């Protein structure tokens, strides 16, 4: 079944009943173009639809290629070249078990489909793998920064994601690498119980005096029964810039469990009460579906769910909030 048809079907189901205008604004056509540029071999990528929860609606698209779909192949992206295919070639040549996904993240709301961020998601805590990725992604000068950061971060954290932003190289600022960390059950419980534990760990990576709003907000997320992740932009000296994103992730089982679903709904209410979201929060539960479609003797199972709520703090700015919807497709023969 044609992948563009599958994408159009997924998008239409997410966007129906007025949700396109409320959640995505006018970004649908350019997100479609970004999708087509991200195709590899015959695989359908995992898609993340990123959207703000307040202000003008827009959509950024993330397309994630799985290692199992390209392992050992001479794969290339459909509409990109240079750093992107160099990173993909490196990714496809890794040993099994080392890497999980390679993501392209497009600023589609800004009209950019030519220079997405490129990000690596790993399966384990081996720091040499992200460092080698940085070299493959033409950012070898940031290898030392990454190494210094992971040495300084709490031992219980797991750096699950490393990203570079080729499209922002011309901005005139010092280069930086994005690192996302799963804090782990032990640290998450500590942060939920003691706000000073969080402040101490942030100080260890160079984030001092970030303000009470940040630590209180992260503590509220830590109290939830969902895994907490923290995201940093790391300077060449290995310390974090004064910006932090904190997110919690949900699984399909969380939406089926009544008590956990109630916690999710209370989280959305809390974000609204803080003035970080408007009533589009109420549309997120409506984006959940799992359906099977058939066409020309082929079948596809498509699904979507809100998978992340993220809060972001940046020095000199008010905090903001985003949601991420994960959409997937699994193809097979029609029965």
Short mmCIF file of C-alpha atoms in Angstrom, two decimals:
data_model
loop_
_atom_site.label_atom_id
_atom_site.label_comp_id
_atom_site.label_asym_id
_atom_site.label_seq_id
_atom_site.Cartn_x
_atom_site.Cartn_y
_atom_site.Cartn_z
CA UNK A 1 0.00 0.00 0.00
CA UNK A 2 1.38 3.38 -0.99
CA UNK A 3 2.98 5.17 1.95
CA UNK A 4 1.63 8.57 0.93
CA UNK A 5 -1.89 7.15 0.96
CA UNK A 6 -1.27 5.73 4.46
CA UNK A 7 0.07 9.09 5.65
CA UNK A 8 -2.92 10.94 4.23
CA UNK A 9 -5.26 8.50 5.95
CA UNK A 10 -3.47 8.87 9.29
CA UNK A 11 -3.43 12.63 9.06
CA UNK A 12 -7.10 12.83 8.08
CA UNK A 13 -8.15 10.73 11.08
CA UNK A 14 -6.09 12.84 13.49
CA UNK A 15 -7.31 16.11 11.95
CA UNK A 16 -11.00 15.36 11.43
CA UNK A 17 -13.92 17.07 13.18
CA UNK A 18 -12.24 20.48 13.21
CA UNK A 19 -9.04 19.33 14.93
CA UNK A 20 -6.81 20.36 12.01
CA UNK A 21 -7.49 24.07 12.45
CA UNK A 22 -7.43 23.85 16.25
CA UNK A 23 -4.28 21.75 16.62
CA UNK A 24 -2.22 22.10 13.43
CA UNK A 25 -3.19 25.43 11.90
CA UNK A 26 -2.23 25.69 8.24
CA UNK A 27 0.84 23.40 8.45
CA UNK A 28 -0.71 20.31 6.85
CA UNK A 29 0.68 20.71 3.29
CA UNK A 30 4.26 21.41 4.35
CA UNK A 31 4.17 18.55 6.89
CA UNK A 32 3.11 16.30 4.00
CA UNK A 33 6.15 17.44 2.01
CA UNK A 34 8.42 16.79 5.00
CA UNK A 35 7.02 13.26 5.28
CA UNK A 36 7.78 12.50 1.64
CA UNK A 37 11.38 13.71 2.04
CA UNK A 38 11.90 11.34 4.98
CA UNK A 39 11.08 8.02 3.30
CA UNK A 40 13.69 5.27 3.35
CA UNK A 41 13.59 1.96 1.44
CA UNK A 42 10.03 0.57 1.73
CA UNK A 43 9.56 1.36 5.43
CA UNK A 44 6.87 3.59 6.93
CA UNK A 45 8.41 5.85 9.59
CA UNK A 46 7.04 6.36 13.05
CA UNK A 47 5.58 9.89 13.10
CA UNK A 48 5.47 12.41 15.92
CA UNK A 49 3.16 15.40 15.50
CA UNK A 50 4.45 18.20 17.76
CA UNK A 51 2.01 20.99 18.62
CA UNK A 52 1.84 23.89 21.08
CA UNK A 53 -0.94 23.98 23.66
CA UNK A 54 -1.34 27.77 23.64
CA UNK A 55 -1.23 30.57 21.10
CA UNK A 56 -1.34 30.21 17.33
CA UNK A 57 -1.70 26.53 16.38
CA UNK A 58 1.05 24.94 14.34
CA UNK A 59 2.60 21.55 13.61
CA UNK A 60 6.18 20.30 13.50
CA UNK A 61 6.79 16.84 12.07
CA UNK A 62 9.24 14.22 13.33
CA UNK A 63 9.85 11.11 11.20
CA UNK A 64 11.67 8.22 12.90
CA UNK A 65 13.36 5.44 10.92
CA UNK A 66 13.80 2.13 12.74
CA UNK A 67 17.16 0.35 12.74
CA UNK A 68 15.49 -2.93 11.79
CA UNK A 69 14.23 -1.35 8.54
CA UNK A 70 17.66 -0.26 7.30
CA UNK A 71 20.19 -2.51 9.06
CA UNK A 72 22.91 -3.54 6.65
CA UNK A 73 21.33 -1.69 3.72
CA UNK A 74 22.64 1.14 1.56
CA UNK A 75 19.68 3.31 2.45
CA UNK A 76 19.10 6.97 1.59
CA UNK A 77 16.39 9.49 2.41
CA UNK A 78 14.02 10.31 -0.43
CA UNK A 79 14.46 14.08 -0.42
CA UNK A 80 17.63 14.90 1.53
CA UNK A 81 21.37 14.54 1.05
CA UNK A 82 24.70 15.39 2.69
CA UNK A 83 24.73 15.14 6.47
CA UNK A 84 21.40 13.28 6.51
CA UNK A 85 22.46 10.38 4.33
CA UNK A 86 25.89 10.26 5.97
CA UNK A 87 24.19 9.87 9.36
CA UNK A 88 21.80 7.28 7.91
CA UNK A 89 24.64 5.25 6.39
CA UNK A 90 26.40 5.20 9.76
CA UNK A 91 23.14 4.25 11.50
CA UNK A 92 22.43 1.37 9.10
CA UNK A 93 25.93 0.00 9.68
CA UNK A 94 25.74 -0.29 13.46
CA UNK A 95 25.83 -3.57 15.32
CA UNK A 96 22.47 -4.99 16.42
CA UNK A 97 21.28 -3.76 19.78
CA UNK A 98 23.25 -0.52 19.77
CA UNK A 99 20.82 1.90 18.12
CA UNK A 100 17.03 2.08 17.94
CA UNK A 101 15.84 4.93 15.69
CA UNK A 102 17.14 7.83 13.61
CA UNK A 103 14.83 10.84 13.62
CA UNK A 104 14.41 13.78 11.29
CA UNK A 105 12.70 16.72 13.01
CA UNK A 106 11.31 19.45 10.77
CA UNK A 107 10.44 23.02 11.73
CA UNK A 108 7.45 22.77 9.43
CA UNK A 109 5.69 25.63 11.19
CA UNK A 110 8.58 27.83 10.02
CA UNK A 111 8.38 26.50 6.46
CA UNK A 112 11.66 24.55 6.65
CA UNK A 113 11.70 21.16 4.94
CA UNK A 114 15.30 21.30 3.70
CA UNK A 115 17.33 21.23 6.89
CA UNK A 116 15.71 19.18 9.66
CA UNK A 117 17.38 18.27 12.91
CA UNK A 118 18.82 14.76 12.95
CA UNK A 119 18.63 12.76 16.16
CA UNK A 120 19.76 9.39 17.40
CA UNK A 121 17.81 7.22 19.83
CA UNK A 122 19.84 4.45 21.43
CA UNK A 123 19.15 1.18 23.21
CA UNK A 124 21.78 1.42 25.94
CA UNK A 125 24.00 3.77 27.91
CA UNK A 126 27.24 3.27 25.90
CA UNK A 127 28.48 6.90 25.46
CA UNK A 128 30.72 6.03 22.52
CA UNK A 129 27.71 5.41 20.26
CA UNK A 130 26.33 8.99 20.43
CA UNK A 131 29.87 10.35 20.09
CA UNK A 132 30.35 8.35 16.88
CA UNK A 133 26.95 9.57 15.69
CA UNK A 134 28.10 13.16 16.15
CA UNK A 135 31.06 12.53 13.86
CA UNK A 136 28.80 10.91 11.25
CA UNK A 137 26.44 13.91 11.49
CA UNK A 138 29.32 16.33 10.76
CA UNK A 139 29.54 17.57 14.37
CA UNK A 140 32.73 15.92 15.58
CA UNK A 141 33.63 19.17 17.38
CA UNK A 142 30.82 18.40 19.85
CA UNK A 143 32.05 14.95 20.83
CA UNK A 144 34.02 16.32 23.78
CA UNK A 145 31.00 18.35 24.91
CA UNK A 146 28.82 15.26 24.93
CA UNK A 147 31.44 13.22 26.77
CA UNK A 148 31.87 15.92 29.42
CA UNK A 149 28.12 16.28 29.92
CA UNK A 150 27.41 12.58 30.45
CA UNK A 151 30.32 12.34 32.88
CA UNK A 152 28.87 15.19 34.96
CA UNK A 153 25.23 14.12 34.91
CA UNK A 154 23.84 11.94 37.72
CA UNK A 155 24.82 8.30 37.34
CA UNK A 156 21.19 7.19 37.45
CA UNK A 157 20.24 9.22 34.35
CA UNK A 158 20.21 7.51 30.96
CA UNK A 159 21.00 9.65 27.89
CA UNK A 160 18.53 8.15 25.45
CA UNK A 161 18.65 10.72 22.63
CA UNK A 162 21.26 12.93 20.98
CA UNK A 163 20.44 15.56 18.36
CA UNK A 164 22.09 18.12 16.09
CA UNK A 165 20.49 20.95 14.12
CA UNK A 166 22.14 21.60 10.73
CA UNK A 167 19.54 24.23 9.85
CA UNK A 168 20.52 26.40 12.80
CA UNK A 169 24.26 26.47 12.07
CA UNK A 170 23.95 29.82 10.32
CA UNK A 171 22.36 31.51 13.31
CA UNK A 172 25.69 32.92 14.49
CA UNK A 173 25.59 31.24 17.89
CA UNK A 174 28.03 28.73 19.34
CA UNK A 175 27.23 25.15 18.33
CA UNK A 176 25.42 22.92 20.79
CA UNK A 177 24.18 19.36 21.00
CA UNK A 178 20.79 18.33 22.38
CA UNK A 179 20.74 15.52 24.94
CA UNK A 180 17.62 13.97 26.42
CA UNK A 181 17.81 11.91 29.61
CA UNK A 182 15.44 9.46 31.23
CA UNK A 183 16.03 10.19 34.92
CA UNK A 184 15.02 6.73 36.17
CA UNK A 185 12.72 5.62 38.96
CA UNK A 186 15.16 6.38 41.78
CA UNK A 187 15.78 9.99 40.78
CA UNK A 188 12.17 10.60 39.84
CA UNK A 189 11.04 9.52 43.31
CA UNK A 190 13.75 11.68 44.90
CA UNK A 191 12.63 14.75 42.94
CA UNK A 192 9.00 14.12 43.84
CA UNK A 193 9.88 14.03 47.54
CA UNK A 194 12.65 16.65 47.77
CA UNK A 195 12.93 19.66 45.52
CA UNK A 196 16.53 20.25 46.62
CA UNK A 197 17.59 16.93 45.04
CA UNK A 198 16.54 18.22 41.65
CA UNK A 199 18.26 21.58 42.15
CA UNK A 200 21.47 19.78 43.17
CA UNK A 201 21.46 17.57 40.08
CA UNK A 202 20.78 20.49 37.76
CA UNK A 203 23.67 22.40 39.33
CA UNK A 204 25.98 19.45 38.63
CA UNK A 205 25.57 20.02 34.89
CA UNK A 206 25.91 23.79 35.05
CA UNK A 207 22.29 24.86 35.52
CA UNK A 208 22.38 27.10 38.60
CA UNK A 209 19.58 29.26 40.00
CA UNK A 210 17.03 28.37 37.36
CA UNK A 211 14.20 29.68 39.51
CA UNK A 212 11.49 28.21 41.69
CA UNK A 213 8.94 27.98 38.88
CA UNK A 214 11.12 25.49 37.02
CA UNK A 215 11.95 23.21 39.94
CA UNK A 216 8.37 23.26 41.22
CA UNK A 217 7.06 22.45 37.74
CA UNK A 218 9.49 19.57 37.25
CA UNK A 219 8.63 18.27 40.72
CA UNK A 220 4.94 18.17 39.81
CA UNK A 221 5.77 16.08 36.75
CA UNK A 222 7.99 13.81 38.86
CA UNK A 223 5.03 13.00 41.11
CA UNK A 224 3.13 11.44 38.22
CA UNK A 225 3.16 7.66 37.51
CA UNK A 226 4.76 8.26 34.09
CA UNK A 227 8.49 8.25 33.20
CA UNK A 228 10.13 11.67 33.48
CA UNK A 229 12.59 12.88 30.82
CA UNK A 230 14.75 16.01 30.88
CA UNK A 231 16.16 17.64 27.75
CA UNK A 232 19.20 19.92 27.58
CA UNK A 233 21.13 21.93 25.00
CA UNK A 234 24.81 21.33 25.75
CA UNK A 235 27.52 23.92 25.10
CA UNK A 236 30.97 23.07 23.70
CA UNK A 237 32.32 23.15 27.28
CA UNK A 238 29.93 20.36 28.28
CA UNK A 239 27.58 22.48 30.44
CA UNK A 240 23.91 23.01 29.74
CA UNK A 241 22.52 26.24 28.33
CA UNK A 242 19.88 27.94 30.53
CA UNK A 243 16.98 26.08 28.95
CA UNK A 244 15.30 22.90 30.10
CA UNK A 245 12.43 20.81 28.78
CA UNK A 246 10.74 18.28 31.03
CA UNK A 247 8.29 15.72 29.70
CA UNK A 248 6.33 12.69 30.77
CA UNK A 249 5.55 9.84 28.39
CA UNK A 250 2.39 7.74 28.16
CA UNK A 251 1.90 4.26 26.76
CA UNK A 252 -1.30 2.81 25.26
CA UNK A 253 -1.91 0.90 28.48
CA UNK A 254 -2.05 4.22 30.35
CA UNK A 255 -5.05 5.26 28.29
CA UNK A 256 -6.78 1.93 28.92
CA UNK A 257 -6.19 2.04 32.69
CA UNK A 258 -8.94 4.17 34.23
CA UNK A 259 -6.86 5.44 37.16
CA UNK A 260 -3.91 6.39 34.97
CA UNK A 261 -6.18 8.01 32.41
CA UNK A 262 -7.64 10.11 35.19
CA UNK A 263 -4.10 11.19 36.17
CA UNK A 264 -3.44 12.22 32.57
CA UNK A 265 -6.63 14.26 32.48
CA UNK A 266 -5.68 15.94 35.76
CA UNK A 267 -2.26 16.76 34.29
CA UNK A 268 -3.91 18.46 31.32
CA UNK A 269 -6.13 20.39 33.73
CA UNK A 270 -3.08 21.43 35.75
CA UNK A 271 -1.31 22.70 32.61
CA UNK A 272 -4.41 24.71 31.72
CA UNK A 273 -4.71 26.09 35.26
CA UNK A 274 -1.11 27.37 35.02
CA UNK A 275 -2.05 29.32 31.91
CA UNK A 276 0.13 27.16 29.64
CA UNK A 277 -2.69 25.68 27.57
CA UNK A 278 -6.13 26.54 26.29
CA UNK A 279 -9.07 24.27 25.54
CA UNK A 280 -7.21 22.44 22.76
CA UNK A 281 -6.09 20.15 25.62
CA UNK A 282 -9.61 18.80 25.56
CA UNK A 283 -9.09 17.67 21.95
CA UNK A 284 -6.08 15.47 22.70
CA UNK A 285 -8.10 12.48 23.96
CA UNK A 286 -10.07 12.62 20.70
CA UNK A 287 -6.89 11.88 18.69
CA UNK A 288 -6.65 8.34 20.09
CA UNK A 289 -7.52 5.60 17.60
CA UNK A 290 -6.45 2.22 16.26
CA UNK A 291 -7.99 1.16 12.96
CA UNK A 292 -7.46 -1.37 10.21
CA UNK A 293 -7.83 -0.37 6.57
CA UNK A 294 -7.70 -2.43 3.35
CA UNK A 295 -6.89 -1.43 -0.20
CA UNK A 296 -6.00 -3.46 -3.29
CA UNK A 297 -5.46 -6.66 -1.34
CA UNK A 298 -3.29 -5.06 1.32
CA UNK A 299 -4.13 -4.18 4.89
CA UNK A 300 -2.68 -1.61 7.27
CA UNK A 301 -3.20 -1.08 10.97
CA UNK A 302 -2.89 2.60 11.86
CA UNK A 303 -2.91 4.16 15.29
CA UNK A 304 -2.36 7.42 17.15
CA UNK A 305 -2.13 8.49 20.78
CA UNK A 306 -0.90 11.53 22.74
CA UNK A 307 2.45 10.22 23.96
CA UNK A 308 4.18 13.21 25.58
CA UNK A 309 3.33 16.38 27.43
CA UNK A 310 6.36 18.67 27.59
CA UNK A 311 6.99 21.83 29.58
CA UNK A 312 9.86 24.11 28.59
CA UNK A 313 11.66 26.83 30.52
CA UNK A 314 14.13 29.25 28.90
CA UNK A 315 15.99 32.03 30.64
CA UNK A 316 14.14 35.29 30.08
CA UNK A 317 10.95 33.66 28.76
CA UNK A 318 7.72 32.41 30.29
CA UNK A 319 7.36 28.63 30.31
CA UNK A 320 5.42 26.97 27.52
CA UNK A 321 3.81 23.60 26.92
CA UNK A 322 3.58 21.20 23.99
CA UNK A 323 2.02 17.86 23.19
CA UNK A 324 3.37 15.11 20.94
CA UNK A 325 1.08 12.67 19.15
CA UNK A 326 2.69 9.43 17.96
CA UNK A 327 1.18 7.93 14.79
CA UNK A 328 2.17 4.54 13.43
CA UNK A 329 1.33 2.16 10.59
CA UNK A 330 1.94 -1.58 10.30
CA UNK A 331 1.30 -3.15 6.94
CA UNK A 332 0.26 -6.69 6.00
CA UNK A 333 -1.78 -8.73 3.58
CA UNK A 334 -5.55 -8.44 3.74
CA UNK A 335 -7.22 -11.58 5.07
#
